[in-house]
Amino acid sequence: MCSPEEAALLRLEEVFSATLARINSLVLQPLLVAAPEPSDPRGRECLQLLQRLHRSSQQLWEVTEESLRSLRERLRRPDAIGLESLLLLRGANHVLQVHVEYIESYTSCVVVQAFQKVAKRRSEYWRGQRKALRQLLWGVGSEGSVGTALVQALRQPLTHHVQQYVLLLLRLGDTIGERHPARELVVQATTVFGNLQSFVKQALDQAVATQAIWHTLSSRPRDALCTPARRLLQDSRDMPVTITPLRAERVLLFDDVLALLQGHNVHTFDLKLVWLDSEQDGCTFHLLTPEEEFLVCSKDPQGRAVWQWKLTQAVCQALRGRKDFPMLGADLEPSAPPLCRSMAYTFLEEGRLCQATYEGEWCRGRPHGKGTLKWPDGRNHVGSFCQGLEHGFGIRLVPRASEDKFDCYKCHWQEGSMCGYGICEYGTDEVYKGYFQEGLRHGFGVLESSPQAPQYCKYTGHWERGQKSGYGIEDDGDRGERYIGMWQADQRHGPGVMVTQAGVCYQGTFQADKMVGPGILLSDDDSLYEGTFSRDLTLLGKGKVTFPNGFTLEGSFGSGTGRGLHTQGVLDTAALPPDPSSTCKRQLGLGAFPVESRWQGVYGPFRDFVRAGCPGELQEALLGFHVQSSRELRKSQEYLCCERTQPSDTEGRMDNILEELLQHRDPEALQQYLGKVRAFGEGGLLTALGADWGDSPMGPFSEGLRAPIWDVGTVLGVPSGSLHSSPGPECLSLRCLHTGQALSSSLHPLGKLLRTLMLTFQATYAGIGANKHLQGLAQEEVKQHAQELWAAYRGLLQVALQRKGQAPEEEEDTETRDLQVHGVLLPLMLPSFYSELFTLYLLLHEREDSLYSQGITSLSLFPDTKLLEFLDVQKHLWPLKDLTLTTNQRHSLVRDKCFLSATECLQKMIRPAAAPRWTPGRSWRCWRGRTGRSRPPCLGC
């Protein structure tokens, strides 16, 4: 049995369906077929709105017809079809969406007066249709305009229909019982259409108010503000407010922008980028926008509350991108707009951001978070921002004016300027890797030109406010020279050493990029000149030459075109020949550059990092960011900045690193490591370095002709015994270092520091710098690096203890520190410097090695039996012991077995220069096993 309310719903749907059909035939279709086609933009806009309205009206009619069919089926078979089959109940949300679409289409036409504008083109037709239109209206007089009649013809049927929906559904809910199966559907539908009724009323009121406001504006602001989708929420004429410092004459709050009117000028602010300050002061509150800050003042607290509430709800609605339903501020989401948002905005005011477009994250009116900033001139910046300024890692492209190339800065930024570590690839094919401060190169850095450049140049050293200043090394590929020394204002200034590709070394003083005063010149044959020079290291002026044979030439030197070098002075040939070992081992640079101050630009950032407590967010800025390969550096800005993530490996995280340091301080872990470090020190380290200890049983072969002793202590210039010393229980995280989680890891702070020191060492002593007169300089640096690495470890350990709330360790005395540095750290870090150090050592001992090789070669001239006797091989080890052979047989056997075995053993002693894995220690054990002797005799030439 059907209820009377269901029959009333049927009649309501029939009337509404017929009304929609008449509206379509009498109103919408005639409006759409009006001719001719409008040529002005506003006319075309109105036509498009009417077409949209016609489509939504057709959809509404189709839904009404579907609802009508469900009602008829229900009334025809009430026993077979339940109440829940009605479309109004089972599809209430679908019916709601169709009504909302129709309302939005209709109100858009009302806002821009589309009915009035289109109706003027067929005024004669509408005068003939007044009677038909009047049938669609209730209580509307005939004296109104055609446009007004059309507006009412589409509005009244809808509002009446929705109102009747709510009334009939309420009555239906009262009719059926509480336990009826469709009870919940009826209640839900009543709520849905009740909300629709509220929405329709607010939407129509806003549309009428918005349409009415256009008549109060002059043409310029009206053209700027009038859009079909825009709705007026509040007008300062209805509730007065003043906005300072702009002094706006009128304030209009729309659902998408805040408009401030000053005469014919309009200032609009996108509500998505408007922040309301939470602080309130009586009748005022603050507004924040990307470029301005306003103070909104009302006459009373009630006015302030209304404006603030409507602004807050309008901002929330704009950020959600849809209208609140059923009315403004009634959305279920939180009413307070979020402080952090993502938007795009183009800056208009003069300044460094003028005409620049920022797209990314915002907070309280300022770019804050990740974003992209683009200027009209082609500059763009992708990275992190903080309170409107570039802050954190970012990549900036700057076009070059004269060429179709860019300068690319991959750097850390602080308060809008480059600060910290960065990599800059210039359009000139130069690359700078190092530190910045206030946008300028400052601290340690490497500037290198392209290897294919006509004049290759590379500078590795310190910078000050964009200029080379302090200790640095520069390679001049065009001249084949390397300068090692002090700089000031991009010029060589102070003590310096010049090394040429020909092996000539100069040490002296530079001033304004020129040599001044006397200096020292060492040639490849160990000749020594003390005096003054020309720019190309030609002897010029007064000086003294000391030849390798002890002869000296003192006087005045000069050169001329076609004359070569000429001199006038005294040649002394009476001097005794000097000791060859002393002349070839003259060292340059010692004392000229204090080793403690050479690479402060490398040590300084690490000290700052430790002093700051090792914060993870500063690790990249102070120690350099980790890049897997140079190929990764060439990827797009968006990849490096937006998709770039920190390494997931635990060794790259500071908390795990510090935890590792604490875990390996207990005695048990230390003992486990000491076995490894001793084995590594006695065997593995020797193999890696191609060196042996000074107290090896091999010892020197003779006082004149010596076997080359590749001794770590000798190569490095430290007591060899100290490298055997066992470290105490307070030493660094040894297992961590040994297994590659520290010194061998580019993600570990100690590993990053070591790699930078390796870079400076190679820049100084590899290639042109591989000169025997620089070994002392290199030895100083390696020992200083070891002390700095140990101090760095100690600093990390103190931070780890502080984070755990434990007492810091006591300061070490000098003896204990040296024990740890020489006994633990040096063997671990030496392989990183081995190549350059060992090359310098070989060059310095080239003469001894040559003599030694000659001595070994002379052994091949010994008779076979004499060789065995010379080597003092015990006769019971001779292979002739139990044999009775002829002289020829005996000679042949000795030659085949004894001679070859002995000479092979000795030859292996000189192999470390080519194959460092074979060491003198192994040679000694091999030789002793074959001869049975504890010590070899001396060799003579």
mmCIF file of N, CA, C and O in Angstrom, residues 505-574:
data_model
loop_
_atom_site.group_PDB
_atom_site.id
_atom_site.type_symbol
_atom_site.label_atom_id
_atom_site.label_comp_id
_atom_site.label_asym_id
_atom_site.label_seq_id
_atom_site.Cartn_x
_atom_site.Cartn_y
_atom_site.Cartn_z
ATOM 1 N N CYS A 505 113.243 23.444 -10.383
ATOM 2 C CA CYS A 505 112.486 23.959 -9.238
ATOM 3 C C CYS A 505 113.033 25.324 -8.840
ATOM 4 O O CYS A 505 114.244 25.547 -8.816
ATOM 5 N N TYR A 506 112.104 26.215 -8.500
ATOM 6 C CA TYR A 506 112.474 27.544 -8.039
ATOM 7 C C TYR A 506 111.778 27.813 -6.724
ATOM 8 O O TYR A 506 110.597 27.495 -6.552
ATOM 9 N N GLN A 507 112.499 28.393 -5.785
ATOM 10 C CA GLN A 507 111.896 28.848 -4.535
ATOM 11 C C GLN A 507 112.320 30.275 -4.279
ATOM 12 O O GLN A 507 113.511 30.609 -4.350
ATOM 13 N N GLY A 508 111.325 31.118 -4.023
ATOM 14 C CA GLY A 508 111.644 32.510 -3.758
ATOM 15 C C GLY A 508 110.410 33.249 -3.304
ATOM 16 O O GLY A 508 109.440 32.659 -2.809
ATOM 17 N N THR A 509 110.440 34.558 -3.506
ATOM 18 C CA THR A 509 109.350 35.422 -3.072
ATOM 19 C C THR A 509 108.693 36.059 -4.280
ATOM 20 O O THR A 509 109.379 36.505 -5.208
ATOM 21 N N PHE A 510 107.339 36.103 -4.227
ATOM 22 C CA PHE A 510 106.574 36.728 -5.304
ATOM 23 C C PHE A 510 105.850 37.954 -4.755
ATOM 24 O O PHE A 510 105.459 37.989 -3.574
ATOM 25 N N GLN A 511 105.691 38.919 -5.610
ATOM 26 C CA GLN A 511 104.944 40.114 -5.242
ATOM 27 C C GLN A 511 104.187 40.595 -6.484
ATOM 28 O O GLN A 511 104.785 40.838 -7.529
ATOM 29 N N ALA A 512 102.858 40.712 -6.348
ATOM 30 C CA ALA A 512 102.009 41.133 -7.461
ATOM 31 C C ALA A 512 102.251 40.261 -8.686
ATOM 32 O O ALA A 512 102.387 40.742 -9.813
ATOM 33 N N ASP A 513 102.342 38.956 -8.465
ATOM 34 C CA ASP A 513 102.478 37.957 -9.532
ATOM 35 C C ASP A 513 103.848 37.972 -10.183
ATOM 36 O O ASP A 513 104.033 37.360 -11.245
ATOM 37 N N LYS A 514 104.831 38.647 -9.586
ATOM 38 C CA LYS A 514 106.178 38.693 -10.151
ATOM 39 C C LYS A 514 107.188 38.253 -9.110
ATOM 40 O O LYS A 514 107.009 38.478 -7.909
ATOM 41 N N MET A 515 108.301 37.630 -9.581
ATOM 42 C CA MET A 515 109.374 37.243 -8.677
ATOM 43 C C MET A 515 110.163 38.478 -8.259
ATOM 44 O O MET A 515 110.509 39.305 -9.089
ATOM 45 N N VAL A 516 110.398 38.571 -6.994
ATOM 46 C CA VAL A 516 111.172 39.695 -6.464
ATOM 47 C C VAL A 516 112.260 39.153 -5.544
ATOM 48 O O VAL A 516 112.074 38.140 -4.867
ATOM 49 N N GLY A 517 113.377 39.825 -5.544
ATOM 50 C CA GLY A 517 114.451 39.431 -4.648
ATOM 51 C C GLY A 517 115.124 38.150 -5.080
ATOM 52 O O GLY A 517 114.820 37.571 -6.123
ATOM 53 N N PRO A 518 116.080 37.699 -4.288
ATOM 54 C CA PRO A 518 116.820 36.482 -4.630
ATOM 55 C C PRO A 518 115.970 35.234 -4.404
ATOM 56 O O PRO A 518 114.986 35.245 -3.673
ATOM 57 N N GLY A 519 116.400 34.164 -5.040
ATOM 58 C CA GLY A 519 115.726 32.883 -4.886
ATOM 59 C C GLY A 519 116.675 31.743 -5.126
ATOM 60 O O GLY A 519 117.883 31.934 -5.348
ATOM 61 N N ILE A 520 116.149 30.538 -5.087
ATOM 62 C CA ILE A 520 116.934 29.322 -5.285
ATOM 63 C C ILE A 520 116.380 28.593 -6.488
ATOM 64 O O ILE A 520 115.160 28.432 -6.623
ATOM 65 N N LEU A 521 117.296 28.120 -7.355
ATOM 66 C CA LEU A 521 116.906 27.355 -8.527
ATOM 67 C C LEU A 521 117.661 26.033 -8.510
ATOM 68 O O LEU A 521 118.878 26.009 -8.442
ATOM 69 N N LEU A 522 116.919 24.928 -8.540
ATOM 70 C CA LEU A 522 117.490 23.590 -8.566
ATOM 71 C C LEU A 522 117.145 22.951 -9.892
ATOM 72 O O LEU A 522 115.977 22.866 -10.259
ATOM 73 N N SER A 523 118.177 22.493 -10.605
ATOM 74 C CA SER A 523 117.933 21.834 -11.883
ATOM 75 C C SER A 523 117.846 20.333 -11.684
ATOM 76 O O SER A 523 118.113 19.806 -10.595
ATOM 77 N N ASP A 524 117.514 19.645 -12.755
ATOM 78 C CA ASP A 524 117.307 18.211 -12.662
ATOM 79 C C ASP A 524 118.596 17.468 -12.368
ATOM 80 O O ASP A 524 118.569 16.362 -11.817
ATOM 81 N N ASP A 525 119.763 18.046 -12.730
ATOM 82 C CA ASP A 525 121.047 17.378 -12.469
ATOM 83 C C ASP A 525 121.647 17.805 -11.146
ATOM 84 O O ASP A 525 122.846 17.608 -10.907
ATOM 85 N N ASP A 526 120.813 18.416 -10.265
ATOM 86 C CA ASP A 526 121.206 18.832 -8.916
ATOM 87 C C ASP A 526 122.109 20.056 -8.899
ATOM 88 O O ASP A 526 122.747 20.354 -7.874
ATOM 89 N N SER A 527 122.196 20.797 -10.018
ATOM 90 C CA SER A 527 122.890 22.083 -9.982
ATOM 91 C C SER A 527 122.044 23.075 -9.189
ATOM 92 O O SER A 527 120.817 23.075 -9.273
ATOM 93 N N LEU A 528 122.734 23.934 -8.435
ATOM 94 C CA LEU A 528 122.053 24.872 -7.554
ATOM 95 C C LEU A 528 122.438 26.292 -7.934
ATOM 96 O O LEU A 528 123.619 26.614 -8.070
ATOM 97 N N TYR A 529 121.409 27.134 -8.147
ATOM 98 C CA TYR A 529 121.650 28.552 -8.410
ATOM 99 C C TYR A 529 120.947 29.373 -7.337
ATOM 100 O O TYR A 529 119.779 29.146 -7.027
ATOM 101 N N GLU A 530 121.718 30.348 -6.785
ATOM 102 C CA GLU A 530 121.173 31.250 -5.785
ATOM 103 C C GLU A 530 121.366 32.664 -6.294
ATOM 104 O O GLU A 530 122.490 33.114 -6.459
ATOM 105 N N GLY A 531 120.209 33.336 -6.560
ATOM 106 C CA GLY A 531 120.315 34.679 -7.089
ATOM 107 C C GLY A 531 118.960 35.169 -7.587
ATOM 108 O O GLY A 531 117.915 34.804 -7.038
ATOM 109 N N THR A 532 118.978 36.025 -8.625
ATOM 110 C CA THR A 532 117.745 36.595 -9.163
ATOM 111 C C THR A 532 117.458 35.996 -10.540
ATOM 112 O O THR A 532 118.351 35.474 -11.203
ATOM 113 N N PHE A 533 116.159 36.120 -10.963
ATOM 114 C CA PHE A 533 115.712 35.450 -12.178
ATOM 115 C C PHE A 533 114.830 36.369 -12.996
ATOM 116 O O PHE A 533 114.369 37.415 -12.540
ATOM 117 N N SER A 534 114.570 35.902 -14.228
ATOM 118 C CA SER A 534 113.551 36.533 -15.063
ATOM 119 C C SER A 534 112.243 35.755 -14.913
ATOM 120 O O SER A 534 112.174 34.744 -14.211
ATOM 121 N N ARG A 535 111.172 36.233 -15.613
ATOM 122 C CA ARG A 535 109.853 35.601 -15.495
ATOM 123 C C ARG A 535 109.868 34.133 -15.901
ATOM 124 O O ARG A 535 109.199 33.303 -15.293
ATOM 125 N N ASP A 536 110.703 33.794 -16.909
ATOM 126 C CA ASP A 536 110.741 32.416 -17.389
ATOM 127 C C ASP A 536 111.858 31.611 -16.736
ATOM 128 O O ASP A 536 112.338 30.631 -17.299
ATOM 129 N N LEU A 537 112.246 32.018 -15.522
ATOM 130 C CA LEU A 537 113.260 31.325 -14.717
ATOM 131 C C LEU A 537 114.643 31.327 -15.378
ATOM 132 O O LEU A 537 115.457 30.434 -15.158
ATOM 133 N N THR A 538 114.899 32.329 -16.202
ATOM 134 C CA THR A 538 116.244 32.500 -16.775
ATOM 135 C C THR A 538 117.111 33.278 -15.791
ATOM 136 O O THR A 538 116.655 34.245 -15.175
ATOM 137 N N LEU A 539 118.363 32.842 -15.615
ATOM 138 C CA LEU A 539 119.271 33.502 -14.682
ATOM 139 C C LEU A 539 119.503 34.936 -15.150
ATOM 140 O O LEU A 539 119.888 35.168 -16.298
ATOM 141 N N LEU A 540 119.289 35.854 -14.253
ATOM 142 C CA LEU A 540 119.398 37.269 -14.616
ATOM 143 C C LEU A 540 119.829 38.068 -13.394
ATOM 144 O O LEU A 540 119.144 38.049 -12.363
ATOM 145 N N GLY A 541 120.998 38.729 -13.505
ATOM 146 C CA GLY A 541 121.503 39.514 -12.379
ATOM 147 C C GLY A 541 122.568 38.752 -11.620
ATOM 148 O O GLY A 541 123.171 37.804 -12.124
ATOM 149 N N LYS A 542 122.796 39.179 -10.391
ATOM 150 C CA LYS A 542 123.856 38.567 -9.590
ATOM 151 C C LYS A 542 123.379 37.246 -9.008
ATOM 152 O O LYS A 542 122.238 37.107 -8.591
ATOM 153 N N GLY A 543 124.325 36.285 -9.008
ATOM 154 C CA GLY A 543 123.980 34.986 -8.465
ATOM 155 C C GLY A 543 125.168 34.069 -8.383
ATOM 156 O O GLY A 543 126.291 34.413 -8.779
ATOM 157 N N LYS A 544 124.926 32.869 -7.887
ATOM 158 C CA LYS A 544 125.969 31.868 -7.695
ATOM 159 C C LYS A 544 125.415 30.510 -8.110
ATOM 160 O O LYS A 544 124.333 30.119 -7.697
ATOM 161 N N VAL A 545 126.231 29.797 -8.924
ATOM 162 C CA VAL A 545 125.861 28.459 -9.373
ATOM 163 C C VAL A 545 126.801 27.461 -8.729
ATOM 164 O O VAL A 545 128.031 27.636 -8.770
ATOM 165 N N THR A 546 126.217 26.428 -8.112
ATOM 166 C CA THR A 546 127.001 25.328 -7.552
ATOM 167 C C THR A 546 126.695 24.084 -8.360
ATOM 168 O O THR A 546 125.541 23.618 -8.384
ATOM 169 N N PHE A 547 127.724 23.545 -9.041
ATOM 170 C CA PHE A 547 127.535 22.390 -9.911
ATOM 171 C C PHE A 547 127.599 21.106 -9.090
ATOM 172 O O PHE A 547 128.152 21.079 -7.977
ATOM 173 N N PRO A 548 127.083 20.006 -9.619
ATOM 174 C CA PRO A 548 127.098 18.743 -8.864
ATOM 175 C C PRO A 548 128.504 18.279 -8.488
ATOM 176 O O PRO A 548 128.674 17.604 -7.463
ATOM 177 N N ASN A 549 129.538 18.626 -9.296
ATOM 178 C CA ASN A 549 130.911 18.205 -8.982
ATOM 179 C C ASN A 549 131.589 19.117 -7.969
ATOM 180 O O ASN A 549 132.774 18.931 -7.667
ATOM 181 N N GLY A 550 130.884 20.112 -7.452
ATOM 182 C CA GLY A 550 131.441 21.001 -6.451
ATOM 183 C C GLY A 550 131.948 22.307 -6.990
ATOM 184 O O GLY A 550 132.250 23.227 -6.204
ATOM 185 N N PHE A 551 132.108 22.471 -8.315
ATOM 186 C CA PHE A 551 132.552 23.724 -8.898
ATOM 187 C C PHE A 551 131.496 24.793 -8.638
ATOM 188 O O PHE A 551 130.293 24.512 -8.612
ATOM 189 N N THR A 552 131.945 26.027 -8.484
ATOM 190 C CA THR A 552 131.030 27.149 -8.277
ATOM 191 C C THR A 552 131.353 28.254 -9.268
ATOM 192 O O THR A 552 132.518 28.455 -9.649
ATOM 193 N N LEU A 553 130.284 28.959 -9.668
ATOM 194 C CA LEU A 553 130.427 30.094 -10.576
ATOM 195 C C LEU A 553 129.628 31.244 -9.979
ATOM 196 O O LEU A 553 128.412 31.149 -9.820
ATOM 197 N N GLU A 554 130.311 32.312 -9.624
ATOM 198 C CA GLU A 554 129.672 33.440 -8.964
ATOM 199 C C GLU A 554 129.943 34.695 -9.756
ATOM 200 O O GLU A 554 131.081 34.989 -10.122
ATOM 201 N N GLY A 555 128.843 35.445 -10.054
ATOM 202 C CA GLY A 555 129.010 36.667 -10.824
ATOM 203 C C GLY A 555 127.666 37.195 -11.280
ATOM 204 O O GLY A 555 126.659 37.032 -10.595
ATOM 205 N N SER A 556 127.689 37.847 -12.463
ATOM 206 C CA SER A 556 126.476 38.417 -13.035
ATOM 207 C C SER A 556 126.067 37.595 -14.244
ATOM 208 O O SER A 556 126.910 37.215 -15.057
ATOM 209 N N PHE A 557 124.758 37.353 -14.344
ATOM 210 C CA PHE A 557 124.238 36.533 -15.414
ATOM 211 C C PHE A 557 123.267 37.356 -16.250
ATOM 212 O O PHE A 557 122.634 38.297 -15.776
ATOM 213 N N GLY A 558 123.135 36.988 -17.523
ATOM 214 C CA GLY A 558 122.213 37.664 -18.420
ATOM 215 C C GLY A 558 121.980 36.844 -19.657
ATOM 216 O O GLY A 558 122.586 35.781 -19.865
ATOM 217 N N SER A 559 121.077 37.320 -20.496
ATOM 218 C CA SER A 559 120.772 36.621 -21.742
ATOM 219 C C SER A 559 120.319 37.650 -22.763
ATOM 220 O O SER A 559 119.828 38.729 -22.408
ATOM 221 N N GLY A 560 120.464 37.319 -24.019
ATOM 222 C CA GLY A 560 120.046 38.203 -25.093
ATOM 223 C C GLY A 560 119.585 37.407 -26.283
ATOM 224 O O GLY A 560 119.840 36.195 -26.377
ATOM 225 N N THR A 561 118.976 38.102 -27.215
ATOM 226 C CA THR A 561 118.462 37.427 -28.398
ATOM 227 C C THR A 561 119.616 36.863 -29.208
ATOM 228 O O THR A 561 120.531 37.595 -29.617
ATOM 229 N N GLY A 562 119.565 35.567 -29.409
ATOM 230 C CA GLY A 562 120.589 34.908 -30.206
ATOM 231 C C GLY A 562 121.903 34.701 -29.485
ATOM 232 O O GLY A 562 122.838 34.136 -30.048
ATOM 233 N N ARG A 563 122.022 35.124 -28.243
ATOM 234 C CA ARG A 563 123.298 35.013 -27.508
ATOM 235 C C ARG A 563 123.259 33.920 -26.466
ATOM 236 O O ARG A 563 124.302 33.505 -25.967
ATOM 237 N N GLY A 564 122.056 33.477 -26.086
ATOM 238 C CA GLY A 564 121.962 32.487 -25.042
ATOM 239 C C GLY A 564 122.312 33.072 -23.693
ATOM 240 O O GLY A 564 122.302 34.292 -23.486
ATOM 241 N N LEU A 565 122.677 32.225 -22.746
ATOM 242 C CA LEU A 565 123.025 32.675 -21.404
ATOM 243 C C LEU A 565 124.498 33.075 -21.377
ATOM 244 O O LEU A 565 125.365 32.340 -21.842
ATOM 245 N N HIS A 566 124.789 34.247 -20.832
ATOM 246 C CA HIS A 566 126.177 34.673 -20.701
ATOM 247 C C HIS A 566 126.391 35.187 -19.281
ATOM 248 O O HIS A 566 125.459 35.639 -18.607
ATOM 249 N N THR A 567 127.647 35.082 -18.827
ATOM 250 C CA THR A 567 127.951 35.449 -17.448
ATOM 251 C C THR A 567 129.315 36.111 -17.381
ATOM 252 O O THR A 567 130.165 35.934 -18.255
ATOM 253 N N GLN A 568 129.491 36.832 -16.315
ATOM 254 C CA GLN A 568 130.769 37.464 -16.011
ATOM 255 C C GLN A 568 131.008 37.289 -14.529
ATOM 256 O O GLN A 568 130.284 37.829 -13.695
ATOM 257 N N GLY A 569 132.023 36.452 -14.206
ATOM 258 C CA GLY A 569 132.255 36.182 -12.806
ATOM 259 C C GLY A 569 133.450 35.290 -12.597
ATOM 260 O O GLY A 569 134.329 35.180 -13.448
ATOM 261 N N VAL A 570 133.473 34.602 -11.456
ATOM 262 C CA VAL A 570 134.622 33.788 -11.036
ATOM 263 C C VAL A 570 134.188 32.338 -10.958
ATOM 264 O O VAL A 570 133.177 32.015 -10.316
ATOM 265 N N LEU A 571 134.936 31.467 -11.633
ATOM 266 C CA LEU A 571 134.688 30.026 -11.579
ATOM 267 C C LEU A 571 135.687 29.409 -10.627
ATOM 268 O O LEU A 571 136.898 29.499 -10.824
ATOM 269 N N ASP A 572 135.194 28.756 -9.595
ATOM 270 C CA ASP A 572 136.040 28.122 -8.589
ATOM 271 C C ASP A 572 136.004 26.626 -8.802
ATOM 272 O O ASP A 572 134.950 25.988 -8.665
ATOM 273 N N THR A 573 137.170 26.037 -9.139
ATOM 274 C CA THR A 573 137.246 24.591 -9.367
ATOM 275 C C THR A 573 138.037 23.892 -8.285
ATOM 276 O O THR A 573 138.352 22.705 -8.415
ATOM 277 N N ALA A 574 138.399 24.613 -7.216
ATOM 278 C CA ALA A 574 139.248 24.031 -6.175
ATOM 279 C C ALA A 574 138.455 23.366 -5.079
ATOM 280 O O ALA A 574 139.030 22.681 -4.229
#
